[in-house]
Coordinates of C-alpha atoms in Angstrom, one line a residue:
X11 CA 108.1 15.6 -48.9
X12 CA 111.1 17.8 -48.0
X13 CA 109.3 18.7 -44.8
X14 CA 109.1 15.1 -43.5
X15 CA 112.0 14.5 -41.1
X16 CA 113.4 11.0 -41.1
X17 CA 116.0 10.8 -38.3
X18 CA 118.8 8.4 -39.3
X19 CA 117.3 8.3 -42.9
X20 CA 115.2 5.4 -41.7
X21 CA 112.8 4.2 -44.4
X22 CA 114.2 6.7 -46.9
X23 CA 115.1 5.3 -50.3
X24 CA 118.3 7.0 -51.4
X25 CA 119.8 4.6 -54.0
X26 CA 119.3 1.5 -56.1
X27 CA 121.8 -1.4 -56.0
X28 CA 122.2 -4.8 -57.5
X29 CA 124.8 -6.0 -54.9
X30 CA 122.8 -7.3 -52.0
X31 CA 119.2 -7.5 -50.7
X32 CA 117.8 -8.2 -47.2
X33 CA 114.4 -9.5 -46.3
X34 CA 114.2 -8.7 -42.6
X35 CA 110.9 -10.6 -42.1
X36 CA 111.9 -13.8 -43.8
X37 CA 115.6 -13.7 -42.6
X38 CA 116.9 -13.7 -46.2
X39 CA 120.1 -12.2 -47.5
X40 CA 121.2 -12.4 -51.1
X41 CA 124.3 -11.2 -53.0
X42 CA 123.6 -10.5 -56.7
X43 CA 120.6 -12.9 -56.5
X44 CA 122.5 -15.8 -54.8
X45 CA 121.3 -16.9 -51.3
X46 CA 124.0 -16.2 -48.7
X47 CA 123.7 -19.8 -47.5
X48 CA 124.7 -21.1 -51.0
X49 CA 127.6 -18.7 -51.2
X50 CA 128.9 -19.3 -47.7
X51 CA 128.8 -23.1 -48.1
X52 CA 129.9 -23.3 -51.7
X53 CA 132.1 -20.4 -52.7
X54 CA 135.3 -18.7 -51.5
X55 CA 135.7 -15.1 -50.3
X56 CA 137.5 -14.3 -53.5
X57 CA 134.6 -15.7 -55.6
X58 CA 132.2 -13.5 -53.6
X59 CA 134.3 -10.4 -54.1
X60 CA 134.5 -11.1 -57.8
X61 CA 130.7 -11.5 -57.8
X62 CA 130.1 -8.2 -56.0
X63 CA 132.5 -6.3 -58.3
X64 CA 131.7 -7.9 -61.6
X65 CA 128.1 -9.1 -61.3
X66 CA 128.7 -12.8 -62.0
X67 CA 130.4 -15.6 -60.3
X68 CA 133.8 -16.3 -62.0
X69 CA 134.7 -19.2 -64.2
X70 CA 137.7 -21.3 -63.1
X71 CA 140.0 -19.3 -65.4
X72 CA 138.6 -15.9 -64.2
X73 CA 139.0 -16.9 -60.6
X74 CA 142.5 -18.0 -61.1
X75 CA 143.4 -14.7 -62.8
X76 CA 141.5 -12.7 -60.1
X77 CA 143.2 -14.6 -57.2
X78 CA 146.6 -14.1 -58.8
X79 CA 146.0 -10.4 -59.1
X80 CA 145.0 -10.2 -55.4
X81 CA 148.1 -12.2 -54.4
X82 CA 150.4 -9.8 -56.3
X83 CA 149.0 -6.8 -54.3
X84 CA 149.3 -8.3 -50.8
X85 CA 152.7 -6.7 -49.9
X86 CA 152.6 -3.3 -48.1
X87 CA 155.3 -0.7 -48.1
X88 CA 158.0 -0.4 -45.5
X89 CA 156.5 2.9 -44.5
X90 CA 153.2 1.2 -43.7
X91 CA 154.9 -1.5 -41.7
X92 CA 156.9 1.2 -39.8
X93 CA 153.7 3.0 -39.0
X94 CA 152.0 -0.2 -37.8
X95 CA 155.0 -0.8 -35.5
X96 CA 154.8 2.8 -34.1
X97 CA 151.1 2.5 -33.5
X98 CA 151.4 -0.8 -31.8
X99 CA 154.1 0.6 -29.5
X100 CA 151.7 3.5 -28.7
X101 CA 149.0 1.0 -27.8
X102 CA 146.7 2.4 -30.5
X103 CA 143.3 0.8 -31.1
X104 CA 143.3 -1.7 -34.0
X105 CA 140.5 0.1 -35.9
X106 CA 142.4 3.4 -35.7
X107 CA 145.6 1.6 -36.9
X108 CA 143.6 0.2 -39.8
X109 CA 142.2 3.6 -40.7
X110 CA 145.7 5.0 -40.9
X111 CA 147.0 2.0 -42.9
X112 CA 144.3 2.3 -45.6
X113 CA 145.0 6.0 -45.9
X114 CA 148.7 5.3 -46.3
X115 CA 148.2 2.7 -49.0
X116 CA 147.5 5.5 -51.5
X117 CA 151.1 6.8 -51.1
X118 CA 152.3 3.8 -53.2
X119 CA 149.4 3.7 -55.6
X120 CA 150.9 3.2 -59.2
X121 CA 147.8 4.8 -60.8
X122 CA 147.5 7.9 -58.6
X123 CA 147.2 10.1 -61.7
X124 CA 144.1 8.2 -63.0
X125 CA 141.0 10.3 -63.7
X126 CA 138.3 10.1 -61.0
X127 CA 135.8 8.8 -63.6
X128 CA 138.1 6.0 -64.7
X129 CA 136.2 3.2 -63.0
X130 CA 138.5 0.5 -64.2
X131 CA 141.4 2.2 -62.4
X132 CA 139.2 2.6 -59.3
X133 CA 138.5 -1.2 -59.5
X134 CA 142.2 -2.0 -59.6
X135 CA 142.8 0.4 -56.7
X136 CA 140.0 -1.3 -54.7
X137 CA 141.7 -4.7 -55.4
X138 CA 144.9 -3.4 -54.0
X139 CA 143.2 -2.1 -50.8
X140 CA 141.3 -5.4 -50.4
X141 CA 144.6 -7.4 -50.8
X142 CA 146.7 -5.2 -48.5
X143 CA 144.3 -4.9 -45.5
X144 CA 145.0 -8.4 -44.1
X145 CA 148.7 -7.8 -44.4
X146 CA 148.6 -4.5 -42.5
X147 CA 146.3 -5.9 -39.8
X148 CA 148.4 -9.0 -39.2
X149 CA 151.6 -6.9 -39.0
X150 CA 150.0 -4.6 -36.4
X151 CA 149.0 -7.6 -34.3
X152 CA 152.5 -9.2 -34.6
X153 CA 154.1 -5.9 -33.5
X154 CA 151.8 -5.8 -30.5
X155 CA 153.1 -9.2 -29.5
X156 CA 156.7 -8.0 -29.9
X157 CA 157.2 -10.2 -33.0
X158 CA 158.2 -9.5 -36.6
X159 CA 155.5 -9.5 -39.3
X160 CA 155.1 -12.7 -41.3
X161 CA 155.2 -12.3 -45.1
X162 CA 152.1 -13.3 -47.1
X163 CA 152.0 -17.0 -48.1
X164 CA 151.9 -17.3 -51.9
X165 CA 149.9 -20.5 -51.9
X166 CA 147.1 -19.5 -49.5
X167 CA 143.8 -17.8 -50.1
X168 CA 143.0 -14.5 -48.5
X169 CA 141.3 -16.0 -45.4
X170 CA 143.9 -18.7 -44.7
X171 CA 146.7 -16.3 -45.5
X172 CA 145.5 -13.8 -42.8
X173 CA 145.5 -16.6 -40.2
X174 CA 148.9 -17.6 -41.3
X175 CA 150.3 -14.1 -41.1
X176 CA 148.7 -13.7 -37.7
X177 CA 150.4 -16.8 -36.2
X178 CA 153.2 -17.8 -38.5
X179 CA 151.6 -21.3 -38.9
X180 CA 149.4 -22.6 -41.7
X181 CA 145.8 -22.9 -40.3
X182 CA 144.0 -26.2 -40.2
X183 CA 141.4 -26.8 -42.9
X184 CA 138.5 -26.3 -40.6
X185 CA 140.0 -23.0 -39.3
X186 CA 140.7 -21.7 -42.8
X187 CA 137.2 -22.8 -44.1
X188 CA 135.5 -21.2 -41.1
X189 CA 137.2 -17.9 -41.4
X190 CA 136.7 -17.8 -45.2
X191 CA 133.0 -18.4 -44.5
X192 CA 132.9 -15.6 -42.0
X193 CA 134.4 -13.2 -44.4
X194 CA 131.8 -14.1 -47.0
X195 CA 129.0 -13.5 -44.5
X196 CA 130.3 -10.0 -43.7
X197 CA 131.2 -8.9 -47.3
X198 CA 128.1 -6.8 -47.9
X199 CA 124.8 -6.0 -46.2
X200 CA 122.8 -3.4 -48.0
X201 CA 123.1 0.3 -47.3
X202 CA 124.4 0.2 -43.7
X203 CA 126.2 3.2 -42.1
X204 CA 129.7 2.4 -43.3
X205 CA 128.6 1.5 -46.8
X206 CA 126.6 4.7 -47.1
X207 CA 129.5 6.7 -45.7
X208 CA 131.7 5.2 -48.4
X209 CA 129.1 6.0 -51.1
X210 CA 128.7 9.6 -49.9
X211 CA 132.5 10.1 -50.2
X212 CA 132.5 8.3 -53.5
X213 CA 129.7 10.5 -54.8
X214 CA 132.1 13.5 -54.6
X215 CA 134.4 11.5 -56.9
X216 CA 137.0 11.3 -54.2
X217 CA 139.5 8.4 -54.6
X218 CA 138.6 5.0 -53.4
X219 CA 141.2 5.2 -50.6
X220 CA 139.2 8.1 -49.1
X221 CA 136.0 6.2 -49.5
X222 CA 137.3 3.0 -47.8
X223 CA 139.0 5.0 -45.1
X224 CA 135.6 6.6 -44.4
X225 CA 134.0 3.2 -44.3
X226 CA 136.5 2.1 -41.7
X227 CA 135.9 5.2 -39.6
X228 CA 132.1 4.7 -39.7
X229 CA 132.5 1.0 -38.7
X230 CA 134.6 1.9 -35.7
X231 CA 131.6 3.4 -33.9
X232 CA 130.0 1.2 -31.2
X233 CA 126.6 1.5 -32.8
X234 CA 127.8 -0.2 -36.0
X235 CA 130.8 -2.6 -35.5
X236 CA 132.0 -4.2 -32.3
X237 CA 129.0 -6.1 -31.0
X238 CA 130.9 -9.4 -31.4
X239 CA 133.6 -8.2 -29.1
X240 CA 130.9 -7.3 -26.6
X241 CA 129.4 -10.8 -26.9
X242 CA 132.8 -12.4 -26.2
X243 CA 133.3 -10.2 -23.1
X244 CA 129.9 -11.5 -21.8
X245 CA 131.0 -15.1 -22.5
X246 CA 134.2 -14.4 -20.5
X247 CA 132.1 -13.1 -17.6
X248 CA 130.0 -16.3 -17.7
X249 CA 133.1 -18.4 -17.8
X250 CA 134.6 -16.7 -14.8
X251 CA 131.4 -16.8 -12.8
X252 CA 130.6 -19.2 -10.0
X253 CA 127.2 -19.7 -11.5
X254 CA 126.1 -22.2 -14.1
X255 CA 125.8 -20.5 -17.4
X256 CA 122.0 -21.1 -17.4
X257 CA 121.8 -19.5 -13.9
X258 CA 124.0 -16.6 -15.0
X259 CA 121.8 -15.6 -17.9
X260 CA 118.7 -15.9 -15.8
X261 CA 120.2 -13.7 -13.2
X262 CA 121.4 -11.2 -15.8
X263 CA 117.9 -11.1 -17.2
X264 CA 116.4 -10.5 -13.8
X265 CA 118.8 -7.6 -13.3
X266 CA 117.7 -6.1 -16.6
X267 CA 121.0 -6.5 -18.3
X268 CA 121.0 -6.3 -22.1
X269 CA 122.8 -9.2 -23.8
X270 CA 124.7 -8.0 -26.9
X271 CA 124.2 -9.7 -30.2
X272 CA 120.4 -9.7 -30.0
X273 CA 118.2 -7.6 -32.3
X274 CA 119.0 -5.9 -35.6
X275 CA 117.9 -2.7 -37.3
X276 CA 116.7 -4.8 -40.3
X277 CA 116.0 -8.4 -39.2
X278 CA 112.9 -9.3 -37.3
X279 CA 113.9 -12.9 -37.1
X280 CA 117.2 -14.7 -36.6
X281 CA 119.9 -13.3 -38.8
X282 CA 120.6 -15.9 -41.6
X283 CA 124.3 -15.3 -41.1
X284 CA 124.0 -16.2 -37.4
X285 CA 122.5 -19.6 -38.3
X286 CA 125.6 -20.4 -40.5
X287 CA 128.1 -19.3 -37.9
X288 CA 126.2 -21.3 -35.2
X289 CA 126.8 -24.4 -37.4
X290 CA 130.5 -23.5 -37.6
X291 CA 130.7 -22.8 -33.9
X292 CA 129.3 -26.3 -33.3
X293 CA 131.8 -27.9 -35.6
X294 CA 134.7 -26.1 -33.9
X295 CA 133.4 -27.2 -30.6
X296 CA 133.3 -30.8 -31.7
X297 CA 137.0 -30.5 -32.7
X298 CA 138.1 -28.5 -29.7
X299 CA 136.6 -26.7 -26.7
X300 CA 132.8 -26.8 -26.5
X301 CA 132.0 -24.4 -23.6
X302 CA 131.7 -21.3 -25.8
X303 CA 129.2 -23.0 -28.1
X304 CA 127.3 -24.2 -25.0
X305 CA 127.2 -20.8 -23.5
X306 CA 125.8 -19.1 -26.7
X307 CA 123.2 -21.8 -27.4
X308 CA 122.0 -21.6 -23.8
X309 CA 121.7 -17.9 -23.9
X310 CA 119.8 -18.0 -27.2
X311 CA 117.4 -20.7 -26.0
X312 CA 116.7 -18.8 -22.8
X313 CA 116.1 -15.4 -24.3
X314 CA 114.5 -16.4 -27.6
X315 CA 112.2 -19.2 -26.4
X316 CA 111.8 -19.0 -22.6
X317 CA 111.7 -15.2 -22.5
X318 CA 109.8 -14.8 -25.8
X319 CA 112.2 -12.4 -27.5
X320 CA 111.8 -14.2 -30.8
X321 CA 108.1 -13.5 -30.8
X322 CA 108.9 -9.8 -30.3
X323 CA 111.2 -9.8 -33.3
X324 CA 114.4 -9.7 -31.3
X325 CA 116.7 -12.6 -32.3
X326 CA 120.4 -13.3 -32.6
X327 CA 122.3 -11.3 -35.2
X328 CA 125.6 -12.2 -36.9
X329 CA 127.6 -10.8 -34.0
X330 CA 126.2 -13.2 -31.5
X331 CA 128.0 -16.2 -33.0
X332 CA 130.9 -14.5 -34.8
X333 CA 132.5 -13.5 -31.5
X334 CA 132.9 -17.0 -30.2
X335 CA 133.8 -18.4 -33.6
X336 CA 136.7 -15.8 -33.9
X337 CA 137.8 -16.7 -30.4
X338 CA 137.9 -20.4 -31.3
X339 CA 140.1 -19.4 -34.2
X340 CA 142.6 -17.7 -31.9
X341 CA 141.9 -14.2 -33.0
X342 CA 142.3 -11.4 -30.3
X343 CA 138.9 -9.9 -29.5
X344 CA 139.8 -6.3 -30.3
X345 CA 140.6 -7.5 -33.8
X346 CA 137.0 -8.5 -34.5
X347 CA 135.8 -5.2 -35.9
X348 CA 139.0 -4.7 -38.0
X349 CA 138.2 -8.2 -39.5
X350 CA 134.7 -7.0 -40.2
X351 CA 136.3 -4.1 -42.1
X352 CA 138.7 -6.5 -43.9
X353 CA 135.7 -8.4 -45.2
X354 CA 133.4 -5.4 -45.8
X355 CA 136.0 -3.6 -47.9
X356 CA 134.8 -5.8 -50.8
X357 CA 131.3 -4.4 -50.4
X358 CA 132.4 -0.8 -49.9
X359 CA 134.4 -0.9 -53.2
X360 CA 131.6 -2.6 -55.0
X361 CA 129.0 0.0 -53.9
X362 CA 131.3 3.0 -54.8
X363 CA 131.9 1.6 -58.2
X364 CA 128.2 0.9 -58.8
X365 CA 127.2 4.4 -57.6
X366 CA 129.8 6.2 -59.7
X367 CA 128.6 4.5 -62.8
X368 CA 125.6 6.9 -62.7
X369 CA 127.0 9.4 -60.1
X370 CA 125.1 12.2 -58.5
X371 CA 126.5 14.1 -55.6
X372 CA 124.8 13.0 -52.4
X373 CA 123.5 16.2 -50.8
X374 CA 120.4 15.8 -48.5
X375 CA 118.5 18.6 -46.9
X376 CA 118.3 19.6 -43.2
X377 CA 115.7 21.6 -41.4
X378 CA 117.0 24.8 -39.8
X379 CA 115.9 25.2 -36.2
X380 CA 118.2 28.1 -35.2
X381 CA 117.2 31.7 -34.4
X382 CA 116.0 34.2 -37.0
X383 CA 116.7 37.9 -37.6
X384 CA 119.7 38.1 -35.2
X385 CA 121.1 41.6 -35.0
X386 CA 124.9 41.7 -35.6
X387 CA 126.9 43.4 -32.9
X388 CA 130.5 44.5 -33.7
X389 CA 133.2 42.8 -31.6
X390 CA 134.1 45.9 -29.7
X391 CA 130.5 46.2 -28.5
X392 CA 129.9 42.6 -27.4

């Protein structure tokens, strides 16, 4: 078995988890046994994070206590704010700024002397990270705009509060509900690259700040996060074109261009998260501008049905609709992947905690392909 090379660990079973499960053939995603559709339409992001971390949906009292604990941890230090201002002035990429912020959070950790095996302390640290990420991200964006950060709103949930800190105005109900739903859809998704990265780091019993920083770093790569930004850039191109959007996608297809947001490493059918965000995109279109929804539905119909991509197992993934949804919410496109990280932090923390309950250092094998029996030559003779 050790001689079988599996590039990218594809098909290799490396861990067991009770957090989430994906059926790529049926287009089914569950968190702790609950269908994603039920959670997205009936729960809040806070309820879902509680579910991922504790194994059960909270009661009303448990949710109130959990939400209050998150609210208490939202503020970030002046040092973090100063760093966000410096990075914004230096035109740093948002994901790099977030990576720096998460790493800096540990400087004010009140339980920095907790033992690595103290999982209750790790859970509390994870809660602090999850609560602070929206504040740091919103501050970075405000500084980029030449404006001062907006303090967290004590009466708003995590999703609505982020939109508030981003703009200084309380979001409408539909905007808050849509963004909350988007965070739920991105909270966890099996053993993807960033989650596995966090678990590898956690398996060394490094602190949770290191594990989440590693998750952010892995998510910043173009093969993992960022496709929703690519989708939005395509939609901008369509909008600026002289062609009708149907004509544009036909021409792009004839030129052999690949449209981002189609296909997934796991799903062979339409991503269930894409279906939910398509509904939200339609609702946003009915209450505002409809062209972005029209563009995406036209592209999907043409590629999936007319060109037969659906029959080939290539269908829209979550990024195909999240890009236009975020844009309709007024979120800058280079903040899309950091928002992904803001949501996925809940999953990263959950997986690290779960793995550390029965921890074993992750240490796979590699096959040596270098030379053998090299004769060493002293420096003076080389």
